[in-house]
Amino acid sequence: MLDLTYPAPKPKVIAGAKHDWELVIGLEVHAQVATKAKLFSGASTRFGAEPNSNVAFVDAGMPGMLPVINEGCVAQAVRTGLGLKAQIHLTSAFDRKNYFYPDLPQGYQISQLYHPIVGEGEVLVEMGDGTARVVRIERIHLEQDAGKSIHDMDPHMSFVDLNRTGVALMEIVSRPDIRGPEEAAAYVAKLRLIMLYLGTCDGNMQNGNLRADVNVSVCRPGAYERYQETGDFSHLGTRCEIKNMNSLRFIQAAIEHEARRQIAILEDGGSVVQETRLYDPDKGETRSMRSKEEAHDYRYFPDPDLLPLEIEQAWVDDIAAHLPELPDAKKARFLGDYGLSDYDASVLTADLDAAHYFEAVVAEAGDGKLAANWVINELFGRLKKEDHAIADSPVSPAQLGGIIRLIKAGDISGKIAKDLFEIVYTEGGDPARIVEARGLKQVTDTGAIEAAVDEIIAANPAQVEKAKANPKLAGWFVGQVMKATGGKANPAVVNQLVSAKLGL
Amino acid sequence: MSELSRLTIAEARDRLAAREITAVELTEACLAQIEAADALGAFVHKTPEIALERARAADARIAAGEAKPMTGIPVGIKDLFCTKGVPSQAASRILEGFRPEYESTVSQQLADAGAVMLGKLNMDEFAMGSSNETSVYGNAVNPWRRGNDETALTPGGSSGGSASAVAADLCLAATGTDTGGSIRQPAAFTGIVGLKPTYGRCSRWGIVAFASSLDQAGPMTKTVRDAAIMGAAMMGHDPKDSTSADLAVPDFEAMLTGDIRGKVIGIPKEYRMDGMPSEIEALWQQGAEMLRDAGAELRDISLPHTKYALPAYYVIAPAEASSNLARYDGVRFGHRAKLAQGDGITEMYEKTRAEGFGPEVQRRVMIGTYVLSAGFYDAYYNRARKVRALIKKDFDDVFAAGVDAILTPATPSAAFGLGEMAEADPVQMYLNDVFTVTVNLAGLPGISVPAGLDAQGLPLGLQLIGRPWDEGDLLNTAYALEQAAGFVAKPARWW
């Protein structure tokens, strides 16, 4: 298998009023674990249920209730860790993060501060221009989600929905390796893709099942390299954390804005205050949520209701042995086995359904490059017109494979193939039968074509003279023959016969 | 009839089995005693309807030949246990009106075994206290008095109501919980037996949490045999409690042979405290001699980190409590303060918790919050955890060297007068736990056995500490001590 190696992208440079600046970005991505039950209770995690209908006594913080770990969530975290080539910690532990809020019924969130289940890993983030950033993962820990406070239902009261309370989240923490807004968005997109492949998070950002806190600082060119050499963070600028963003577009816009805000402060001779900020997508700006001084003292301590979480290497090995092929491996295989271009391989692996579809077409048609062309150019284009997802494609891989097989056998021309595709798309049916039934089959019978060529040469003596003088004009005869045969003549055969008859 | 409530569990079981009495008669006898004992303040919620219903069911079960050892036995349940549909408020105002939709595992196991719940028992608020004086219901009173002196004495705490009820024969036995001595100290103050099992033996599910790594339920009974019977019914693995041990519970009663020949009893020198009453010193000595006379070998041992136990305990327990009690915020259940116009969520929290928690609970929540706060965590909480590990190691070493059980006094004094400590530094009250907290910190089983009376006629107890998970052996040693001590005194009835 090919190893995917790319040069690193250049860091984004923002020109300030006085000089150039670079960005340093690290992300904490919160991914809801795809499981049926919550992290420490048997309550359902189904989205969109009636408020407060998916709530166990322990989720509501009732007296005397105790958490019991859901093994399925642990397996998903391990799976995610393995997918990010990360270290799996056989012993981890849960801590309580204490703060008061009505949607946090226990008065603490159970998290893993001191001993996370997953340690260091890495993610290859391709930028689509032949460069890619390797972003290091610092850790992944399991924690409980909070509920939802609803302030706009009543002028005097707030309401609380505990359905989400206690749902398992994975917090995936990156190192400050990301150097621009586009990289940040691409990083989140890649994490999302990997988790979709793994089946560990449904990646639904709109529902808040995947959201990110972004740490942004700015520095002068060269400073980041000094940080890299020394590991000394003091070479970097003071960071601000932008909380809770659930769109790739917002992530980019917020980083861009936040960097410019910091640059303006610094160039004015001021200093950036470390704080937590919120992004307002309507105004396109970030605003202060709380400063470092106002930061909560969470009083983390080991949760005495839970023993350390011990897992066995054999169990981890078993999960590892059953991991699906991941995006990088799939892409490398598409490049190596099918000879696809980097672009085509990226497009086809960026969506697991597309990759599966593509491979099913190849299995049918036996030609990777041709299959990639047809899937990306014809199928995707056609689906996009009607805003269909690939899963809803009216053309099955077997049908598209059938069309490609007909092209390869020389039974139909490329042009006819496109017409055939449209017929299959709108009307359905077996491509080979349609070709038979509608007489779309390409004419390769030399006799029939020869007759047509002779007829046209005989009818157009003036054109024959011109073509003999200028062989480029032979194309006119080819066109006429194709027209006469309803496009079904094999163009190669026509070319050859026209040249021969004209004595070119 | 009134004599029936004086029975032990074992006696009642045998008489029920012999059809000499019925569970309904036994229950009615207890209910009558309870009605006449309001002065003791032991029962804070009475459940006669539930009791009689369960008694009738028990009689049917006995008639059908399906009785278990606890079938038909009337017991009281500490208010810390959540009991379905019955007020369960941990003796706190903040849980005013709270009737859980669920039953704690321990009380459910007792019910499943056929035990009859008579009602809920008084305690210190959230089990924080050693005198039952922090209860929102007002204190329970010790049925024992100093001779003819009418001064009301504490039954101890936090399981003061349980101790008072058992000692006064209002019920045959009661559940207690023990975080730093809350079963053993009140048992000692009232002349009954109190067993704190190994941490993890009894499920904590459905018991209002005080300090999760220390809390453990256990039986409070009239005899060691009863502790064996009731303890076995309370213990067992519960998948709903992650700290519950998946170990079989042996037939403890069958292990009560009284034969302790060859057993090694450790006498820890660190438990000889300055200023300890000579009577307690003497009782300890006598207890050791009794065990030696029964064939055990006495061995002087050292548990060098004992002196750090109390400070470590008063860091760890409040730290956990400060977090465990965060859920009492007035949002979902229990007390919510009346709010003024314009008050927001912060005012709701502050007013609710200020009104709902008594001063001792507030003190511990504040201590706990402080020791966990940034900048103090390492100096207090982390250091206390290290001390805890050393204390556990002290015990591990001693047991590894062949000691079977450790004998200590249960308390540094006999029961004191209610209100006597009101003006004292809270630390004076905390000193009550000095002999018992080590056992919680190390997660070991401990039992308090009544061993004699002081000069004023008040009961004194001795504590035996056993190897983890070996309650059977510990109970047998306690049984031998009980036989030798021959404690049969009962408080003179004044209520």
CSV table of N, CA and C in Angstrom, one decimal, chain A residues 142-274:
chain,number,residue,atom,x,y,z
A,142,LEU,N,-13.4,10.6,27.7
A,142,LEU,CA,-14.8,10.4,27.8
A,142,LEU,C,-15.4,11.3,28.8
A,143,GLU,N,-16.6,11.9,28.5
A,143,GLU,CA,-17.2,12.7,29.5
A,143,GLU,C,-18.7,12.8,29.2
A,144,GLN,N,-19.5,13.3,30.2
A,144,GLN,CA,-20.9,13.4,30.1
A,144,GLN,C,-21.3,14.8,29.4
A,145,ASP,N,-22.3,14.7,28.6
A,145,ASP,CA,-22.8,16.0,28.0
A,145,ASP,C,-23.8,16.6,29.1
A,146,ALA,N,-24.0,17.9,29.0
A,146,ALA,CA,-25.0,18.5,29.9
A,146,ALA,C,-26.4,18.5,29.2
A,147,GLY,N,-27.4,18.9,29.9
A,147,GLY,CA,-28.7,19.1,29.4
A,147,GLY,C,-28.8,20.4,28.6
A,148,LYS,N,-30.1,20.8,28.4
A,148,LYS,CA,-30.3,22.0,27.6
A,148,LYS,C,-31.2,22.9,28.4
A,149,SER,N,-30.7,24.2,28.6
A,149,SER,CA,-31.6,25.2,29.3
A,149,SER,C,-32.3,25.9,28.2
A,150,ILE,N,-33.6,26.1,28.4
A,150,ILE,CA,-34.4,26.8,27.4
A,150,ILE,C,-34.9,28.1,28.1
A,151,HIS,N,-34.5,29.2,27.5
A,151,HIS,CA,-34.8,30.5,28.2
A,151,HIS,C,-35.9,31.3,27.4
A,152,ASP,N,-36.3,30.8,26.3
A,152,ASP,CA,-37.2,31.6,25.4
A,152,ASP,C,-38.6,31.1,25.4
A,153,MET,N,-39.0,30.2,26.3
A,153,MET,CA,-40.4,29.7,26.3
A,153,MET,C,-41.3,30.5,27.1
A,154,ASP,N,-40.8,31.2,28.1
A,154,ASP,CA,-41.6,31.9,29.0
A,154,ASP,C,-40.9,33.2,29.5
A,155,PRO,N,-41.6,34.3,29.6
A,155,PRO,CA,-40.9,35.5,30.0
A,155,PRO,C,-40.3,35.5,31.4
A,156,HIS,N,-40.8,34.6,32.3
A,156,HIS,CA,-40.4,34.7,33.7
A,156,HIS,C,-39.6,33.4,34.1
A,157,MET,N,-39.7,32.4,33.3
A,157,MET,CA,-39.1,31.1,33.8
A,157,MET,C,-38.2,30.5,32.8
A,158,SER,N,-37.2,29.8,33.2
A,158,SER,CA,-36.4,29.0,32.3
A,158,SER,C,-36.8,27.5,32.4
A,159,PHE,N,-36.7,26.8,31.4
A,159,PHE,CA,-37.0,25.4,31.4
A,159,PHE,C,-35.7,24.6,31.1
A,160,VAL,N,-35.7,23.3,31.6
A,160,VAL,CA,-34.6,22.5,31.4
A,160,VAL,C,-35.0,21.2,30.8
A,161,ASP,N,-34.3,20.8,29.8
A,161,ASP,CA,-34.5,19.5,29.1
A,161,ASP,C,-33.3,18.6,29.4
A,162,LEU,N,-33.5,17.5,30.1
A,162,LEU,CA,-32.4,16.6,30.5
A,162,LEU,C,-32.1,15.5,29.5
A,163,ASN,N,-32.8,15.5,28.4
A,163,ASN,CA,-32.6,14.3,27.5
A,163,ASN,C,-31.1,14.1,27.1
A,164,ARG,N,-30.4,15.2,26.9
A,164,ARG,CA,-29.0,15.1,26.5
A,164,ARG,C,-28.0,14.9,27.7
A,165,THR,N,-28.6,15.1,28.9
A,165,THR,CA,-27.7,15.0,30.1
A,165,THR,C,-27.2,13.6,30.3
A,166,GLY,N,-25.9,13.5,30.3
A,166,GLY,CA,-25.3,12.2,30.5
A,166,GLY,C,-25.0,11.5,29.3
A,167,VAL,N,-25.3,12.0,28.1
A,167,VAL,CA,-24.9,11.4,26.9
A,167,VAL,C,-23.4,11.4,26.7
A,168,ALA,N,-22.8,10.4,26.2
A,168,ALA,CA,-21.4,10.3,26.2
A,168,ALA,C,-20.8,11.2,25.1
A,169,LEU,N,-19.8,11.9,25.5
A,169,LEU,CA,-19.0,12.7,24.5
A,169,LEU,C,-17.5,12.2,24.5
A,170,MET,N,-16.9,12.3,23.4
A,170,MET,CA,-15.4,12.2,23.4
A,170,MET,C,-14.9,13.6,23.2
A,171,GLU,N,-14.0,14.0,24.0
A,171,GLU,CA,-13.3,15.3,23.8
A,171,GLU,C,-12.0,15.0,23.2
A,172,ILE,N,-11.8,15.4,21.9
A,172,ILE,CA,-10.6,15.1,21.2
A,172,ILE,C,-9.7,16.4,21.2
A,173,VAL,N,-8.6,16.3,21.9
A,173,VAL,CA,-7.8,17.6,22.1
A,173,VAL,C,-6.6,17.5,21.2
A,174,SER,N,-6.4,18.5,20.4
A,174,SER,CA,-5.2,18.6,19.5
A,174,SER,C,-4.1,19.4,20.1
A,175,ARG,N,-2.9,19.2,19.6
A,175,ARG,CA,-1.8,20.1,19.9
A,175,ARG,C,-2.0,21.4,19.1
A,176,PRO,N,-1.2,22.4,19.4
A,176,PRO,CA,-1.4,23.7,18.7
A,176,PRO,C,-0.6,23.6,17.3
A,177,ASP,N,-1.0,22.6,16.5
A,177,ASP,CA,-0.3,22.4,15.3
A,177,ASP,C,-0.9,23.0,14.0
A,178,ILE,N,-2.1,23.6,14.2
A,178,ILE,CA,-2.9,24.1,13.1
A,178,ILE,C,-2.5,25.5,12.8
A,179,ARG,N,-2.3,25.9,11.5
A,179,ARG,CA,-1.8,27.2,11.2
A,179,ARG,C,-2.6,28.1,10.4
A,180,GLY,N,-3.9,27.8,10.3
A,180,GLY,CA,-4.8,28.7,9.5
A,180,GLY,C,-6.2,28.3,9.7
A,181,PRO,N,-7.1,29.2,9.3
A,181,PRO,CA,-8.6,28.9,9.5
A,181,PRO,C,-9.0,27.7,8.6
A,182,GLU,N,-8.4,27.6,7.3
A,182,GLU,CA,-8.8,26.5,6.4
A,182,GLU,C,-8.3,25.2,7.0
A,183,GLU,N,-7.1,25.2,7.6
A,183,GLU,CA,-6.6,24.0,8.2
A,183,GLU,C,-7.5,23.5,9.3
A,184,ALA,N,-7.9,24.5,10.1
A,184,ALA,CA,-8.8,24.1,11.2
A,184,ALA,C,-10.1,23.4,10.8
A,185,ALA,N,-10.7,24.0,9.7
A,185,ALA,CA,-11.9,23.4,9.2
A,185,ALA,C,-11.6,22.1,8.6
A,186,ALA,N,-10.5,22.0,7.9
A,186,ALA,CA,-10.1,20.7,7.2
A,186,ALA,C,-9.8,19.6,8.3
A,187,TYR,N,-9.3,20.1,9.4
A,187,TYR,CA,-9.0,19.1,10.5
A,187,TYR,C,-10.3,18.6,11.1
A,188,VAL,N,-11.2,19.5,11.4
A,188,VAL,CA,-12.5,19.0,11.9
A,188,VAL,C,-13.2,18.1,10.9
A,189,ALA,N,-13.1,18.5,9.6
A,189,ALA,CA,-13.8,17.6,8.6
A,189,ALA,C,-13.1,16.3,8.5
A,190,LYS,N,-11.8,16.2,8.7
A,190,LYS,CA,-11.1,14.9,8.6
A,190,LYS,C,-11.4,14.1,9.9
A,191,LEU,N,-11.5,14.7,11.0
A,191,LEU,CA,-11.8,13.9,12.2
A,191,LEU,C,-13.3,13.4,12.0
A,192,ARG,N,-14.1,14.2,11.5
A,192,ARG,CA,-15.5,13.8,11.3
A,192,ARG,C,-15.6,12.6,10.4
A,193,LEU,N,-14.8,12.7,9.3
A,193,LEU,CA,-14.7,11.6,8.3
A,193,LEU,C,-14.2,10.3,8.9
A,194,ILE,N,-13.2,10.4,9.7
A,194,ILE,CA,-12.6,9.2,10.3
A,194,ILE,C,-13.7,8.6,11.2
A,195,MET,N,-14.4,9.4,12.0
A,195,MET,CA,-15.3,8.9,12.9
A,195,MET,C,-16.6,8.3,12.2
A,196,LEU,N,-16.9,8.9,11.1
A,196,LEU,CA,-18.0,8.3,10.3
A,196,LEU,C,-17.6,7.0,9.7
A,197,TYR,N,-16.3,6.9,9.3
A,197,TYR,CA,-15.8,5.6,8.8
A,197,TYR,C,-15.9,4.5,10.0
A,198,LEU,N,-15.5,5.0,11.2
A,198,LEU,CA,-15.4,4.1,12.3
A,198,LEU,C,-16.8,3.8,12.9
A,199,GLY,N,-17.8,4.7,12.6
A,199,GLY,CA,-19.1,4.5,13.2
A,199,GLY,C,-19.1,4.9,14.6
A,200,THR,N,-18.2,5.8,15.0
A,200,THR,CA,-18.2,6.2,16.5
A,200,THR,C,-18.9,7.5,16.8
A,201,CYS,N,-19.2,8.3,15.7
A,201,CYS,CA,-19.9,9.5,15.9
A,201,CYS,C,-20.7,9.8,14.6
A,202,ASP,N,-21.9,10.2,14.7
A,202,ASP,CA,-22.7,10.4,13.4
A,202,ASP,C,-22.3,11.7,12.7
A,203,GLY,N,-21.5,12.5,13.4
A,203,GLY,CA,-20.9,13.7,12.7
A,203,GLY,C,-21.9,14.8,12.4
A,204,ASN,N,-23.1,14.7,13.0
A,204,ASN,CA,-24.2,15.7,12.7
A,204,ASN,C,-23.9,17.0,13.4
A,205,MET,N,-23.3,17.9,12.7
A,205,MET,CA,-22.9,19.2,13.4
A,205,MET,C,-24.1,20.1,13.7
A,206,GLN,N,-25.1,20.0,12.9
A,206,GLN,CA,-26.3,20.8,13.1
A,206,GLN,C,-27.0,20.5,14.4
A,207,ASN,N,-27.1,19.2,14.7
A,207,ASN,CA,-27.7,18.8,16.0
A,207,ASN,C,-26.8,18.9,17.1
A,208,GLY,N,-25.5,19.4,16.9
A,208,GLY,CA,-24.6,19.6,18.0
A,208,GLY,C,-23.9,18.3,18.3
A,209,ASN,N,-24.0,17.3,17.5
A,209,ASN,CA,-23.3,16.0,17.9
A,209,ASN,C,-21.8,16.1,17.6
A,210,LEU,N,-21.4,17.1,16.9
A,210,LEU,CA,-20.0,17.4,16.7
A,210,LEU,C,-19.8,18.9,16.8
A,211,ARG,N,-19.0,19.3,17.8
A,211,ARG,CA,-18.8,20.8,18.0
A,211,ARG,C,-17.4,21.0,18.5
A,212,ALA,N,-16.9,22.2,18.3
A,212,ALA,CA,-15.5,22.5,18.6
A,212,ALA,C,-15.3,23.7,19.4
A,213,ASP,N,-14.3,23.7,20.4
A,213,ASP,CA,-13.8,24.9,21.0
A,213,ASP,C,-12.5,25.1,20.3
A,214,VAL,N,-12.2,26.4,19.9
A,214,VAL,CA,-11.0,26.7,19.2
A,214,VAL,C,-10.2,27.6,20.0
A,215,ASN,N,-8.9,27.3,20.1
A,215,ASN,CA,-7.9,28.2,20.8
A,215,ASN,C,-7.1,28.8,19.7
A,216,VAL,N,-7.1,30.2,19.8
A,216,VAL,CA,-6.4,30.9,18.7
A,216,VAL,C,-5.4,31.9,19.4
A,217,SER,N,-4.2,31.9,18.8
A,217,SER,CA,-3.3,33.0,19.2
A,217,SER,C,-2.6,33.5,17.9
A,218,VAL,N,-2.0,34.6,18.0
A,218,VAL,CA,-1.2,35.1,16.8
A,218,VAL,C,0.3,35.3,17.3
A,219,CYS,N,1.2,35.2,16.3
A,219,CYS,CA,2.6,35.5,16.6
A,219,CYS,C,3.3,36.0,15.4
A,220,ARG,N,4.4,36.6,15.5
A,220,ARG,CA,5.2,37.1,14.4
A,220,ARG,C,5.9,35.9,13.7
A,221,PRO,N,6.1,36.0,12.4
A,221,PRO,CA,6.7,34.9,11.7
A,221,PRO,C,8.1,34.5,12.4
A,222,GLY,N,8.3,33.2,12.5
A,222,GLY,CA,9.5,32.8,13.1
A,222,GLY,C,9.3,32.3,14.5
A,223,ALA,N,8.3,32.9,15.2
A,223,ALA,CA,8.1,32.6,16.6
A,223,ALA,C,7.7,31.1,16.8
A,224,TYR,N,6.8,30.7,15.9
A,224,TYR,CA,6.3,29.3,16.0
A,224,TYR,C,7.4,28.3,15.9
A,225,GLU,N,8.4,28.6,15.0
A,225,GLU,CA,9.5,27.7,14.8
A,225,GLU,C,10.3,27.6,16.1
A,226,ARG,N,10.5,28.8,16.7
A,226,ARG,CA,11.2,28.8,18.0
A,226,ARG,C,10.5,27.9,19.0
A,227,TYR,N,9.1,28.0,19.0
A,227,TYR,CA,8.4,27.2,20.0
A,227,TYR,C,8.6,25.7,19.7
A,228,GLN,N,8.6,25.4,18.4
A,228,GLN,CA,8.8,24.0,18.0
A,228,GLN,C,10.1,23.5,18.4
A,229,GLU,N,11.1,24.3,18.3
A,229,GLU,CA,12.5,23.8,18.7
A,229,GLU,C,12.6,23.6,20.2
A,230,THR,N,12.0,24.5,20.9
A,230,THR,CA,12.2,24.5,22.4
A,230,THR,C,11.0,23.9,23.2
A,231,GLY,N,9.9,23.8,22.6
A,231,GLY,CA,8.7,23.4,23.3
A,231,GLY,C,8.2,24.4,24.3
A,232,ASP,N,8.8,25.6,24.2
A,232,ASP,CA,8.4,26.7,25.1
A,232,ASP,C,7.3,27.6,24.6
A,233,PHE,N,6.2,27.5,25.3
A,233,PHE,CA,4.9,28.2,24.8
A,233,PHE,C,5.1,29.7,24.9
A,234,SER,N,6.1,30.2,25.6
A,234,SER,CA,6.2,31.6,25.8
A,234,SER,C,6.5,32.3,24.5
A,235,HIS,N,7.0,31.5,23.5
A,235,HIS,CA,7.3,32.1,22.2
A,235,HIS,C,6.0,32.5,21.5
A,236,LEU,N,4.9,31.8,21.9
A,236,LEU,CA,3.6,32.0,21.2
A,236,LEU,C,2.8,33.1,21.9
A,237,GLY,N,1.8,33.6,21.2
A,237,GLY,CA,1.0,34.7,21.8
A,237,GLY,C,0.0,34.2,22.8
A,238,THR,N,-0.7,35.1,23.5
A,238,THR,CA,-1.7,34.7,24.5
A,238,THR,C,-2.9,34.2,23.7
A,239,ARG,N,-3.5,33.1,24.1
A,239,ARG,CA,-4.6,32.6,23.3
A,239,ARG,C,-6.0,32.9,23.9
A,240,CYS,N,-7.0,32.9,23.0
A,240,CYS,CA,-8.4,33.0,23.5
A,240,CYS,C,-9.1,31.8,23.0
A,241,GLU,N,-10.1,31.3,23.8
A,241,GLU,CA,-10.8,30.1,23.4
A,241,GLU,C,-12.2,30.5,22.9
A,242,ILE,N,-12.5,30.1,21.7
A,242,ILE,CA,-13.9,30.4,21.2
A,242,ILE,C,-14.7,29.1,21.3
A,243,LYS,N,-15.8,29.3,22.1
A,243,LYS,CA,-16.5,28.1,22.5
A,243,LYS,C,-17.5,27.6,21.5
A,244,ASN,N,-17.7,26.3,21.5
A,244,ASN,CA,-18.9,25.7,21.1
A,244,ASN,C,-19.4,26.0,19.7
A,245,MET,N,-18.6,25.7,18.7
A,245,MET,CA,-19.0,26.0,17.3
A,245,MET,C,-19.4,24.8,16.6
A,246,ASN,N,-20.5,24.8,15.9
A,246,ASN,CA,-21.0,23.6,15.3
A,246,ASN,C,-21.1,23.8,13.7
A,247,SER,N,-20.2,24.5,13.1
A,247,SER,CA,-20.2,24.6,11.7
A,247,SER,C,-18.8,24.9,11.2
A,248,LEU,N,-18.4,24.2,10.1
A,248,LEU,CA,-17.1,24.4,9.6
A,248,LEU,C,-16.9,25.8,9.1
A,249,ARG,N,-18.0,26.4,8.6
A,249,ARG,CA,-17.9,27.7,8.1
A,249,ARG,C,-17.7,28.7,9.2
A,250,PHE,N,-18.4,28.5,10.3
A,250,PHE,CA,-18.3,29.4,11.5
A,250,PHE,C,-16.9,29.3,12.1
A,251,ILE,N,-16.3,28.1,12.1
A,251,ILE,CA,-15.0,27.9,12.6
A,251,ILE,C,-14.0,28.7,11.9
A,252,GLN,N,-14.1,28.7,10.6
A,252,GLN,CA,-13.1,29.4,9.7
A,252,GLN,C,-13.3,30.9,10.0
A,253,ALA,N,-14.6,31.4,9.9
A,253,ALA,CA,-14.9,32.8,10.0
A,253,ALA,C,-14.5,33.3,11.4
A,254,ALA,N,-14.7,32.5,12.5
A,254,ALA,CA,-14.4,32.9,13.8
A,254,ALA,C,-12.9,33.1,14.0
A,255,ILE,N,-12.2,32.1,13.5
A,255,ILE,CA,-10.7,32.2,13.6
A,255,ILE,C,-10.2,33.4,12.9
A,256,GLU,N,-10.6,33.6,11.7
A,256,GLU,CA,-10.2,34.7,10.9
A,256,GLU,C,-10.5,36.0,11.7
A,257,HIS,N,-11.7,36.2,12.2
A,257,HIS,CA,-12.0,37.4,12.9
A,257,HIS,C,-11.2,37.5,14.2
A,258,GLU,N,-11.1,36.4,14.9
A,258,GLU,CA,-10.4,36.5,16.2
A,258,GLU,C,-9.0,36.9,16.0
A,259,ALA,N,-8.3,36.3,15.0
A,259,ALA,CA,-6.9,36.6,14.7
A,259,ALA,C,-6.8,38.1,14.4
A,260,ARG,N,-7.7,38.6,13.6
A,260,ARG,CA,-7.6,40.1,13.2
A,260,ARG,C,-7.8,40.9,14.4
A,261,ARG,N,-8.7,40.5,15.3
A,261,ARG,CA,-9.0,41.3,16.5
A,261,ARG,C,-7.7,41.3,17.4
A,262,GLN,N,-7.1,40.2,17.5
A,262,GLN,CA,-5.8,40.1,18.4
A,262,GLN,C,-4.7,40.9,17.7
A,263,ILE,N,-4.6,40.9,16.4
A,263,ILE,CA,-3.6,41.6,15.7
A,263,ILE,C,-3.8,43.1,15.9
A,264,ALA,N,-5.0,43.5,15.8
A,264,ALA,CA,-5.3,45.0,16.0
A,264,ALA,C,-4.9,45.4,17.4
A,265,ILE,N,-5.2,44.6,18.4
A,265,ILE,CA,-4.9,44.9,19.8
A,265,ILE,C,-3.4,45.1,19.9
A,266,LEU,N,-2.7,44.1,19.4
A,266,LEU,CA,-1.2,44.0,19.5
A,266,LEU,C,-0.5,45.2,18.8
A,267,GLU,N,-1.0,45.5,17.6
A,267,GLU,CA,-0.4,46.5,16.8
A,267,GLU,C,-0.7,47.9,17.4
A,268,ASP,N,-1.7,47.9,18.2
A,268,ASP,CA,-2.0,49.2,19.0
A,268,ASP,C,-1.2,49.3,20.2
A,269,GLY,N,-0.4,48.3,20.5
A,269,GLY,CA,0.5,48.4,21.7
A,269,GLY,C,-0.2,47.7,22.9
A,270,GLY,N,-1.3,47.1,22.7
A,270,GLY,CA,-2.0,46.5,23.8
A,270,GLY,C,-1.6,45.0,24.0
A,271,SER,N,-2.3,44.3,24.9
A,271,SER,CA,-2.0,42.9,25.0
A,271,SER,C,-3.3,42.1,25.0
A,272,VAL,N,-3.2,40.9,24.5
A,272,VAL,CA,-4.4,40.1,24.4
A,272,VAL,C,-4.7,39.5,25.8
A,273,VAL,N,-5.9,39.5,26.2
A,273,VAL,CA,-6.3,39.0,27.5
A,273,VAL,C,-6.8,37.5,27.3
A,274,GLN,N,-6.2,36.6,28.1
A,274,GLN,CA,-6.7,35.2,28.0
A,274,GLN,C,-8.1,35.1,28.5
